[in-house]
mmCIF file of C-alpha atoms in Angstrom:
data_model
loop_
_atom_site.group_PDB
_atom_site.id
_atom_site.type_symbol
_atom_site.label_atom_id
_atom_site.label_comp_id
_atom_site.label_asym_id
_atom_site.label_seq_id
_atom_site.Cartn_x
_atom_site.Cartn_y
_atom_site.Cartn_z
ATOM 1 C CA MET A 1 -25.197 -28.638 -9.930
ATOM 2 C CA ARG A 2 -23.675 -28.620 -6.421
ATOM 3 C CA LEU A 3 -19.875 -28.187 -5.355
ATOM 4 C CA LEU A 4 -19.043 -29.050 -1.962
ATOM 5 C CA VAL A 5 -15.465 -27.419 -1.005
ATOM 6 C CA TYR A 6 -13.307 -28.958 1.597
ATOM 7 C CA PRO A 7 -11.641 -27.841 3.861
ATOM 8 C CA ALA A 8 -13.394 -24.430 4.199
ATOM 9 C CA SER A 9 -10.644 -21.719 5.423
ATOM 10 C CA ARG A 10 -9.649 -18.490 4.252
ATOM 11 C CA GLU A 11 -8.115 -19.935 1.063
ATOM 12 C CA VAL A 12 -11.330 -20.452 -0.282
ATOM 13 C CA SER A 13 -13.443 -17.340 0.910
ATOM 14 C CA GLY A 14 -14.197 -16.492 -2.824
ATOM 15 C CA PHE A 15 -16.620 -19.451 -3.097
ATOM 16 C CA ALA A 16 -18.439 -17.718 0.073
ATOM 17 C CA ARG A 17 -18.287 -14.320 -0.783
ATOM 18 C CA TYR A 18 -18.538 -14.616 -4.778
ATOM 19 C CA LYS A 19 -20.275 -17.726 -5.390
ATOM 20 C CA ASP A 20 -22.361 -15.739 -8.040
ATOM 21 C CA LEU A 21 -19.521 -16.039 -10.292
ATOM 22 C CA LEU A 22 -19.362 -19.434 -10.418
ATOM 23 C CA THR A 23 -19.542 -21.058 -13.896
ATOM 24 C CA GLU A 24 -20.377 -24.925 -13.888
ATOM 25 C CA TYR A 25 -21.910 -24.901 -10.417
ATOM 26 C CA ASP A 26 -25.076 -22.946 -9.161
ATOM 27 C CA GLU A 27 -24.448 -23.914 -5.338
ATOM 28 C CA VAL A 28 -21.993 -24.681 -3.015
ATOM 29 C CA SER A 29 -21.622 -26.096 0.274
ATOM 30 C CA LEU A 30 -18.582 -25.595 2.616
ATOM 31 C CA CYS A 31 -17.385 -28.159 4.898
ATOM 32 C CA ALA A 32 -14.841 -27.467 7.824
ATOM 33 C CA PRO A 33 -13.088 -30.184 10.206
ATOM 34 C CA ARG A 34 -14.166 -30.257 13.742
ATOM 35 C CA GLY A 35 -12.810 -27.511 15.858
ATOM 36 C CA TRP A 36 -12.306 -24.964 13.220
ATOM 37 C CA CYS A 37 -15.890 -23.776 13.720
ATOM 38 C CA ASN A 38 -19.321 -24.554 14.853
ATOM 39 C CA GLU A 39 -22.101 -26.403 12.576
ATOM 40 C CA GLY A 40 -24.174 -23.762 11.235
ATOM 41 C CA ASP A 41 -21.600 -20.786 11.349
ATOM 42 C CA ASP A 42 -21.671 -18.037 8.935
ATOM 43 C CA PHE A 43 -18.371 -18.407 6.846
ATOM 44 C CA SER A 44 -17.398 -15.006 8.361
ATOM 45 C CA ARG A 45 -16.438 -16.907 11.418
ATOM 46 C CA ILE A 46 -13.577 -18.417 9.451
ATOM 47 C CA ASP A 47 -12.268 -15.152 7.580
ATOM 48 C CA SER A 48 -13.194 -12.807 10.159
ATOM 49 C CA GLY A 49 -15.018 -10.508 7.493
ATOM 50 C CA GLU A 50 -18.151 -9.343 6.583
ATOM 51 C CA LEU A 51 -21.475 -11.695 6.942
ATOM 52 C CA THR A 52 -21.771 -13.962 3.951
ATOM 53 C CA GLN A 53 -25.202 -15.732 4.486
ATOM 54 C CA THR A 54 -23.157 -18.848 3.601
ATOM 55 C CA PHE A 55 -23.202 -21.257 6.368
ATOM 56 C CA VAL A 56 -20.490 -23.912 7.341
ATOM 57 C CA GLN A 57 -20.941 -27.515 7.900
ATOM 58 C CA ILE A 58 -19.220 -29.794 10.007
ATOM 59 C CA ASN A 59 -20.829 -33.244 9.233
ATOM 60 C CA TRP A 60 -19.001 -34.443 5.917
ATOM 61 C CA GLU A 61 -21.579 -36.851 5.397
ATOM 62 C CA GLN A 62 -24.572 -34.670 4.820
ATOM 63 C CA PRO A 63 -23.236 -31.832 2.038
ATOM 64 C CA PHE A 64 -21.193 -34.857 0.561
ATOM 65 C CA SER A 65 -24.302 -36.870 -0.152
ATOM 66 C CA SER A 66 -25.890 -33.603 -2.226
ATOM 67 C CA ALA A 67 -22.536 -32.868 -3.695
ATOM 68 C CA ASP A 68 -22.030 -33.328 -7.717
ATOM 69 C CA GLY A 69 -18.704 -32.259 -7.450
ATOM 70 C CA VAL A 70 -15.917 -32.194 -4.644
ATOM 71 C CA TYR A 71 -13.086 -29.677 -4.720
ATOM 72 C CA PHE A 72 -10.290 -30.621 -2.284
ATOM 73 C CA ALA A 73 -8.484 -27.462 -1.729
ATOM 74 C CA GLU A 74 -5.281 -26.505 -0.076
ATOM 75 C CA SER A 75 -5.333 -26.354 3.752
ATOM 76 C CA PRO A 76 -3.542 -23.690 5.461
ATOM 77 C CA VAL A 77 -3.223 -26.104 8.741
ATOM 78 C CA PRO A 78 -1.724 -29.720 7.694
ATOM 79 C CA LEU A 79 -4.498 -32.233 7.878
ATOM 80 C CA ARG A 80 -3.844 -35.921 8.580
ATOM 81 C CA GLN A 81 -2.887 -37.289 5.018
ATOM 82 C CA GLU A 82 -4.851 -40.640 5.480
ATOM 83 C CA TYR A 83 -8.085 -38.904 6.238
ATOM 84 C CA ILE A 84 -7.747 -36.899 3.213
ATOM 85 C CA GLN A 85 -6.998 -39.818 0.923
ATOM 86 C CA GLN A 86 -10.166 -41.206 2.302
ATOM 87 C CA ARG A 87 -12.339 -38.867 1.633
ATOM 88 C CA ILE A 88 -10.968 -38.344 -2.302
ATOM 89 C CA VAL A 89 -11.202 -42.113 -2.781
ATOM 90 C CA GLN A 90 -15.076 -42.106 -1.525
ATOM 91 C CA ALA A 91 -15.859 -39.194 -3.683
ATOM 92 C CA VAL A 92 -14.230 -40.823 -7.125
ATOM 93 C CA ARG A 93 -15.946 -44.110 -6.524
ATOM 94 C CA LEU A 94 -19.396 -42.716 -5.642
ATOM 95 C CA GLY A 95 -19.001 -40.721 -9.436
ATOM 96 C CA LYS A 96 -18.557 -37.398 -7.819
ATOM 97 C CA LYS A 97 -16.234 -35.341 -10.067
ATOM 98 C CA VAL A 98 -13.148 -34.689 -8.138
ATOM 99 C CA TYR A 99 -11.203 -31.713 -8.122
ATOM 100 C CA LEU A 100 -7.713 -31.226 -6.631
ATOM 101 C CA ASP A 101 -5.251 -28.463 -6.467
ATOM 102 C CA LYS A 102 -2.269 -30.968 -6.976
ATOM 103 C CA ASP A 103 -1.943 -34.536 -7.633
ATOM 104 C CA VAL A 104 -1.707 -37.275 -4.755
ATOM 105 C CA PRO A 105 0.947 -39.919 -6.215
ATOM 106 C CA SER A 106 0.018 -42.449 -3.231
ATOM 107 C CA ILE A 107 -3.771 -42.852 -4.861
ATOM 108 C CA GLU A 108 -4.344 -44.540 -8.245
ATOM 109 C CA LEU A 109 -7.108 -42.448 -9.621
ATOM 110 C CA ASP A 110 -6.007 -42.573 -13.428
ATOM 111 C CA ARG A 111 -8.894 -44.839 -14.200
ATOM 112 C CA PHE A 112 -11.635 -42.612 -13.005
ATOM 113 C CA LYS A 113 -12.699 -39.989 -15.581
ATOM 114 C CA ASP A 114 -14.196 -37.730 -13.170
ATOM 115 C CA TYR A 115 -10.945 -36.775 -11.575
ATOM 116 C CA GLN A 116 -9.195 -33.490 -12.358
ATOM 117 C CA VAL A 117 -5.778 -31.794 -11.123
ATOM 118 C CA LEU A 118 -6.261 -28.141 -11.626
ATOM 119 C CA GLN A 119 -4.119 -26.691 -14.181
ATOM 120 C CA GLY A 120 -2.896 -23.119 -15.459
ATOM 121 C CA GLU A 121 -4.151 -21.923 -18.512
ATOM 122 C CA PRO A 122 -3.242 -23.812 -21.453
ATOM 123 C CA PHE A 123 0.153 -22.622 -23.358
ATOM 124 C CA GLN A 124 1.837 -24.247 -26.275
ATOM 125 C CA VAL A 125 4.959 -22.770 -27.711
ATOM 126 C CA ASP A 126 7.114 -24.976 -30.013
ATOM 127 C CA PHE A 127 10.268 -22.293 -28.807
ATOM 128 C CA ILE A 128 10.587 -19.099 -27.795
ATOM 129 C CA GLU A 129 12.630 -17.022 -30.230
ATOM 130 C CA LYS A 130 16.111 -15.940 -28.337
ATOM 131 C CA ASP A 131 16.655 -13.116 -31.208
ATOM 132 C CA SER A 132 13.573 -11.722 -30.765
ATOM 133 C CA ARG A 133 13.343 -8.029 -29.347
ATOM 134 C CA GLU A 134 9.954 -7.064 -30.151
ATOM 135 C CA ILE A 135 7.380 -6.124 -27.279
ATOM 136 C CA CYS A 136 3.815 -6.894 -27.928
ATOM 137 C CA LYS A 137 1.989 -4.470 -26.582
ATOM 138 C CA ILE A 138 -1.878 -4.785 -24.880
ATOM 139 C CA PRO A 139 -4.134 -2.232 -26.656
ATOM 140 C CA VAL A 140 -6.515 -2.169 -23.746
ATOM 141 C CA PRO A 141 -6.529 -1.198 -20.165
ATOM 142 C CA VAL A 142 -4.638 -3.819 -17.955
ATOM 143 C CA ILE A 143 -4.907 -4.121 -14.178
ATOM 144 C CA PHE A 144 -2.422 -5.615 -11.860
ATOM 145 C CA ILE A 145 -3.567 -7.018 -8.417
ATOM 146 C CA MET A 146 -0.599 -7.658 -6.325
ATOM 147 C CA GLY A 147 0.292 -8.672 -3.127
ATOM 148 C CA THR A 148 2.946 -8.403 -0.495
ATOM 149 C CA GLY A 149 2.814 -12.008 0.665
ATOM 150 C CA PRO A 150 0.222 -14.802 0.880
ATOM 151 C CA ASN A 151 -2.863 -14.374 3.093
ATOM 152 C CA CYS A 152 -3.897 -10.778 2.214
ATOM 153 C CA ASN A 153 -7.001 -11.358 0.013
ATOM 154 C CA LYS A 154 -5.594 -11.020 -3.357
ATOM 155 C CA PHE A 155 -7.866 -12.880 -5.092
ATOM 156 C CA GLU A 156 -11.136 -11.607 -3.490
ATOM 157 C CA VAL A 157 -9.911 -8.356 -4.969
ATOM 158 C CA GLN A 158 -9.524 -10.234 -8.451
ATOM 159 C CA LEU A 159 -13.219 -11.518 -8.253
ATOM 160 C CA ALA A 160 -14.552 -8.374 -6.906
ATOM 161 C CA LEU A 161 -13.171 -6.635 -10.185
ATOM 162 C CA ARG A 162 -14.460 -9.236 -12.481
ATOM 163 C CA ARG A 163 -18.076 -8.922 -10.984
ATOM 164 C CA TYR A 164 -18.010 -5.410 -11.353
ATOM 165 C CA PHE A 165 -16.715 -4.944 -14.956
ATOM 166 C CA LEU A 166 -18.828 -7.728 -16.102
ATOM 167 C CA GLU A 167 -22.103 -6.573 -14.577
ATOM 168 C CA LYS A 168 -21.016 -3.348 -16.597
ATOM 169 C CA GLY A 169 -21.188 -5.249 -19.877
ATOM 170 C CA TYR A 170 -17.176 -5.172 -20.446
ATOM 171 C CA ARG A 171 -15.758 -8.090 -22.158
ATOM 172 C CA VAL A 172 -12.909 -9.434 -19.757
ATOM 173 C CA ALA A 173 -9.819 -11.415 -20.211
ATOM 174 C CA GLN A 174 -8.609 -12.490 -16.656
ATOM 175 C CA VAL A 175 -5.611 -14.182 -15.070
ATOM 176 C CA GLY A 176 -5.847 -15.691 -11.774
ATOM 177 C CA SER A 177 -3.294 -16.051 -9.080
ATOM 178 C CA LYS A 178 -4.972 -19.308 -7.709
ATOM 179 C CA ARG A 179 -5.756 -22.360 -9.591
ATOM 180 C CA GLN A 180 -9.329 -22.166 -7.884
ATOM 181 C CA ALA A 181 -9.848 -19.454 -10.560
ATOM 182 C CA TYR A 182 -10.894 -22.304 -12.746
ATOM 183 C CA PHE A 183 -14.349 -22.197 -10.961
ATOM 184 C CA PHE A 184 -15.222 -18.956 -11.620
ATOM 185 C CA GLY A 185 -14.689 -19.108 -15.462
ATOM 186 C CA PHE A 186 -10.896 -17.855 -15.591
ATOM 187 C CA ARG A 187 -7.737 -19.784 -15.202
ATOM 188 C CA SER A 188 -4.144 -19.223 -13.501
ATOM 189 C CA LEU A 189 -0.841 -18.450 -15.141
ATOM 190 C CA PRO A 190 0.314 -21.640 -17.546
ATOM 191 C CA ASP A 191 2.406 -23.879 -15.511
ATOM 192 C CA MET A 192 5.358 -23.753 -17.748
ATOM 193 C CA PHE A 193 6.060 -20.408 -16.164
ATOM 194 C CA PHE A 194 6.462 -22.182 -12.731
ATOM 195 C CA GLN A 195 9.220 -24.545 -14.227
ATOM 196 C CA ASN A 196 12.830 -24.365 -14.251
ATOM 197 C CA THR A 197 13.349 -25.527 -17.973
ATOM 198 C CA LEU A 198 13.275 -21.714 -19.208
ATOM 199 C CA THR A 199 15.949 -19.115 -18.440
ATOM 200 C CA ILE A 200 14.494 -15.598 -17.001
ATOM 201 C CA ARG A 201 14.673 -14.220 -20.326
ATOM 202 C CA GLU A 202 12.322 -16.987 -21.944
ATOM 203 C CA LYS A 203 10.403 -16.604 -19.313
ATOM 204 C CA ILE A 204 9.711 -12.844 -19.761
ATOM 205 C CA VAL A 205 9.215 -13.163 -23.654
ATOM 206 C CA GLY A 206 6.896 -16.177 -23.068
ATOM 207 C CA LEU A 207 4.684 -14.346 -20.665
ATOM 208 C CA ASN A 208 4.467 -11.153 -23.225
ATOM 209 C CA ARG A 209 3.412 -13.497 -25.960
ATOM 210 C CA PHE A 210 1.014 -15.259 -23.619
ATOM 211 C CA PHE A 211 -0.920 -12.079 -22.650
ATOM 212 C CA TYR A 212 -0.530 -10.712 -26.460
ATOM 213 C CA GLN A 213 -2.062 -14.055 -27.464
ATOM 214 C CA LYS A 214 -4.953 -14.192 -25.020
ATOM 215 C CA TYR A 215 -5.958 -10.614 -25.955
ATOM 216 C CA LEU A 216 -6.055 -11.688 -29.797
ATOM 217 C CA ARG A 217 -7.987 -14.426 -29.027
ATOM 218 C CA GLU A 218 -10.446 -13.057 -26.251
ATOM 219 C CA LYS A 219 -10.997 -9.561 -27.740
ATOM 220 C CA PRO A 220 -11.251 -8.225 -24.267
ATOM 221 C CA GLU A 221 -12.215 -4.495 -23.606
ATOM 222 C CA VAL A 222 -10.083 -4.852 -20.243
ATOM 223 C CA MET A 223 -7.656 -7.328 -18.897
ATOM 224 C CA ILE A 224 -7.270 -8.503 -15.206
ATOM 225 C CA ILE A 225 -4.176 -9.759 -14.079
ATOM 226 C CA GLY A 226 -3.609 -11.479 -10.682
ATOM 227 C CA VAL A 227 -0.253 -11.678 -9.828
ATOM 228 C CA PRO A 228 0.821 -15.128 -8.115
ATOM 229 C CA GLY A 229 3.004 -14.812 -5.135
ATOM 230 C CA GLY A 230 4.455 -11.604 -3.366
ATOM 231 C CA ILE A 231 6.595 -8.742 -4.197
ATOM 232 C CA MET A 232 9.291 -8.949 -2.125
ATOM 233 C CA PRO A 233 11.012 -10.857 0.739
ATOM 234 C CA LEU A 234 8.945 -11.079 3.898
ATOM 235 C CA SER A 235 11.673 -13.178 6.081
ATOM 236 C CA PRO A 236 14.891 -11.563 6.931
ATOM 237 C CA VAL A 237 16.156 -15.064 7.909
ATOM 238 C CA ARG A 238 14.856 -17.484 5.174
ATOM 239 C CA PHE A 239 14.294 -17.719 1.620
ATOM 240 C CA GLU A 240 10.336 -17.869 1.502
ATOM 241 C CA GLU A 241 8.556 -15.490 -0.806
ATOM 242 C CA LEU A 242 10.783 -13.283 -2.962
ATOM 243 C CA GLY A 243 8.603 -11.539 -5.658
ATOM 244 C CA GLU A 244 10.427 -13.897 -8.703
ATOM 245 C CA MET A 245 6.882 -13.939 -10.691
ATOM 246 C CA ALA A 246 6.016 -10.283 -9.878
ATOM 247 C CA TYR A 247 9.040 -9.190 -11.473
ATOM 248 C CA LEU A 248 8.988 -11.652 -14.759
ATOM 249 C CA ILE A 249 5.393 -10.437 -15.281
ATOM 250 C CA SER A 250 5.928 -6.705 -14.704
ATOM 251 C CA GLN A 251 8.870 -6.828 -17.263
ATOM 252 C CA ALA A 252 6.549 -8.608 -19.537
ATOM 253 C CA ILE A 253 3.361 -6.214 -19.593
ATOM 254 C CA THR A 254 2.888 -2.992 -18.182
ATOM 255 C CA PRO A 255 -0.244 -1.843 -16.177
ATOM 256 C CA ASP A 256 -2.472 1.013 -16.625
ATOM 257 C CA VAL A 257 -3.912 0.588 -13.059
ATOM 258 C CA SER A 258 -2.313 -1.383 -10.002
ATOM 259 C CA ILE A 259 -3.596 -2.429 -6.859
ATOM 260 C CA LEU A 260 -1.182 -3.780 -4.140
ATOM 261 C CA CYS A 261 -2.814 -6.143 -0.978
ATOM 262 C CA THR A 262 -1.274 -5.960 1.995
ATOM 263 C CA TYR A 263 -1.303 -6.932 5.798
ATOM 264 C CA SER A 264 -2.989 -5.220 8.677
ATOM 265 C CA VAL A 265 0.299 -3.388 9.881
ATOM 266 C CA ASP A 266 1.159 0.224 11.186
ATOM 267 C CA LEU A 267 0.143 2.587 8.295
ATOM 268 C CA SER A 268 2.872 4.888 8.609
ATOM 269 C CA GLU A 269 4.057 7.413 5.782
ATOM 270 C CA ASP A 270 7.185 5.525 5.949
ATOM 271 C CA TYR A 271 5.758 2.156 5.170
ATOM 272 C CA LEU A 272 3.616 3.316 2.453
ATOM 273 C CA GLU A 273 6.314 5.382 0.682
ATOM 274 C CA LYS A 274 8.444 2.091 0.806
ATOM 275 C CA MET A 275 5.607 0.321 -1.041
ATOM 276 C CA LYS A 276 4.716 2.736 -3.602
ATOM 277 C CA MET A 277 8.887 2.968 -4.378
ATOM 278 C CA ILE A 278 8.797 -0.713 -4.615
ATOM 279 C CA CYS A 279 5.782 -1.142 -6.969
ATOM 280 C CA LYS A 280 7.092 1.711 -8.915
ATOM 281 C CA TYR A 281 10.782 1.314 -9.541
ATOM 282 C CA ARG A 282 11.114 -2.130 -9.055
ATOM 283 C CA LEU A 283 7.906 -3.489 -10.951
ATOM 284 C CA ASN A 284 7.046 -0.553 -13.140
ATOM 285 C CA ALA A 285 3.665 -0.644 -11.655
ATOM 286 C CA PRO A 286 2.822 2.670 -9.709
ATOM 287 C CA ILE A 287 0.110 1.833 -7.163
ATOM 288 C CA SER A 288 -2.667 4.171 -6.314
ATOM 289 C CA TYR A 289 -5.069 1.650 -4.484
ATOM 290 C CA MET A 290 -3.906 -0.286 -1.452
ATOM 291 C CA VAL A 291 -6.031 -3.318 0.193
ATOM 292 C CA LEU A 292 -5.792 -3.930 3.580
ATOM 293 C CA SER A 293 -6.044 -7.880 4.659
ATOM 294 C CA ASN A 294 -7.499 -8.557 8.201
ATOM 295 C CA THR A 295 -4.342 -10.564 8.581
ATOM 296 C CA GLU A 296 -1.349 -9.537 10.728
ATOM 297 C CA ILE A 297 2.231 -10.916 10.078
ATOM 298 C CA GLU A 298 5.142 -11.696 12.367
ATOM 299 C CA LEU A 299 8.507 -13.599 12.268
ATOM 300 C CA SER A 300 8.442 -16.775 14.668
ATOM 301 C CA MET A 301 12.198 -17.336 15.854
ATOM 302 C CA GLU A 302 11.149 -20.593 16.911
ATOM 303 C CA THR A 303 10.535 -21.872 12.983
ATOM 304 C CA ARG A 304 12.460 -18.984 11.611
ATOM 305 C CA SER A 305 9.172 -18.467 9.476
ATOM 306 C CA MET A 306 6.375 -16.168 8.959
ATOM 307 C CA GLN A 307 3.463 -16.725 10.879
ATOM 308 C CA PHE A 308 -0.094 -15.281 10.521
ATOM 309 C CA ARG A 309 -2.752 -14.073 12.626
ATOM 310 C CA THR A 310 -6.324 -12.993 11.780
ATOM 311 C CA VAL A 311 -7.663 -9.786 13.398
ATOM 312 C CA SER A 312 -11.017 -8.416 13.495
ATOM 313 C CA LEU A 313 -12.565 -6.699 10.428
ATOM 314 C CA GLN A 314 -13.538 -3.438 12.985
ATOM 315 C CA GLN A 315 -9.629 -3.369 13.351
ATOM 316 C CA VAL A 316 -8.986 -3.009 9.736
ATOM 317 C CA ARG A 317 -11.795 -0.533 9.034
ATOM 318 C CA GLU A 318 -10.019 1.757 11.529
ATOM 319 C CA LYS A 319 -7.025 1.738 9.448
ATOM 320 C CA CYS A 320 -8.595 2.342 6.165
ATOM 321 C CA PRO A 321 -9.936 5.985 6.600
ATOM 322 C CA LEU A 322 -6.516 7.257 7.315
ATOM 323 C CA SER A 323 -5.114 9.854 4.950
ATOM 324 C CA SER A 324 -1.304 10.086 4.164
ATOM 325 C CA ALA A 325 0.991 12.750 2.207
ATOM 326 C CA VAL A 326 1.739 9.769 -0.110
ATOM 327 C CA SER A 327 -1.900 9.582 -1.426
ATOM 328 C CA LEU A 328 -2.778 6.204 -1.539
ATOM 329 C CA ARG A 329 -6.621 5.127 -1.226
ATOM 330 C CA LEU A 330 -7.105 2.128 1.581
ATOM 331 C CA PHE A 331 -9.740 -0.294 1.429
ATOM 332 C CA CYS A 332 -10.761 -3.461 3.321
ATOM 333 C CA GLY A 333 -10.253 -6.656 1.560
ATOM 334 C CA THR A 334 -12.986 -8.623 3.685
ATOM 335 C CA ASP A 335 -15.584 -6.285 2.756
ATOM 336 C CA PRO A 336 -17.315 -6.933 -0.641
ATOM 337 C CA ASP A 337 -19.190 -3.786 -0.594
ATOM 338 C CA ASN A 338 -15.885 -1.943 0.058
ATOM 339 C CA LEU A 339 -14.116 -3.915 -2.841
ATOM 340 C CA SER A 340 -17.051 -2.975 -4.721
ATOM 341 C CA GLN A 341 -15.750 0.894 -4.395
ATOM 342 C CA LEU A 342 -12.638 0.070 -5.277
ATOM 343 C CA ALA A 343 -13.496 -1.457 -8.679
ATOM 344 C CA GLU A 344 -15.854 2.079 -9.094
ATOM 345 C CA CYS A 345 -12.518 3.815 -8.475
ATOM 346 C CA VAL A 346 -10.545 1.639 -10.773
ATOM 347 C CA TRP A 347 -13.367 2.053 -13.492
ATOM 348 C CA GLN A 348 -13.732 5.730 -13.398
ATOM 349 C CA GLU A 349 -9.626 6.289 -13.490
ATOM 350 C CA LEU A 350 -9.749 4.316 -16.603
ATOM 351 C CA ILE A 351 -12.485 6.415 -18.002
ATOM 352 C CA GLU A 352 -10.836 9.254 -17.007
ATOM 353 C CA ASN A 353 -7.542 8.391 -18.780
#
């Protein structure tokens, strides 16, 4: 079974770097719009990471004709909506299994059975007891993977840890920070926790019950939680990333190990200390490991929003060996071998504790 992923961008790097973890599909094709790269480029041309031996195609028809399923992923750059809609309709009419990150109301696809909008993990509760004060504790190690904001390789870290613990023979329960986790054998948080129908208290209690029920159902030996969103505000002029979900999850469950993914920034002791204090005191999730993305971030005064720029892998590697008085171990987010070393460190810490 072959899955076609379109468009190929940093958002879908897991399909290039961890395709061995795919569950329903054993082969994957990546297709990018013209101008993003050249035909046959290694995927590393897109995310500036380590070589993948997965090659990107530009000509849509070639990979499309051999695909059994097509995943239309969210694009970091707005694409012409009419073009995407035509491709979706073409795929559905030809009997391809179609996956979308979100529904497209302008297309009537309800009559097609092989059309799926990716959802979070199912979780139904008739009510969340308003008077319940009991906190259900998870009796196995819990690992948090958090990020200061978007585009900092958080999902790749989740896949690296999943691969490592599965290869070690552990039973892994996992919650992903992206809906595309569906393709790798786990799911993202239930959609109900992103809606405004619950109070903050109800969300915290509900999240606690969700994780505990997952433990009872799957009987894991380790639980890996990808925390959606960032951990703090990024922009001083607009409400963009505030870290709401990180706060809710950290109040619902306590991690044994926490990893923070961040941008390629000046790693001063002041910055590292600030990140440690935020994670420890705001989120009750002290960090020992930090993953550096090869993404730089800056505030655009024209758009009054945060903008992202990719830097070379070498620039990130030069920062990773840096030592600091705040005792954080640094790893590179686009180097799978380096992330395997991170997983080894996490495993060793859990074994010793």
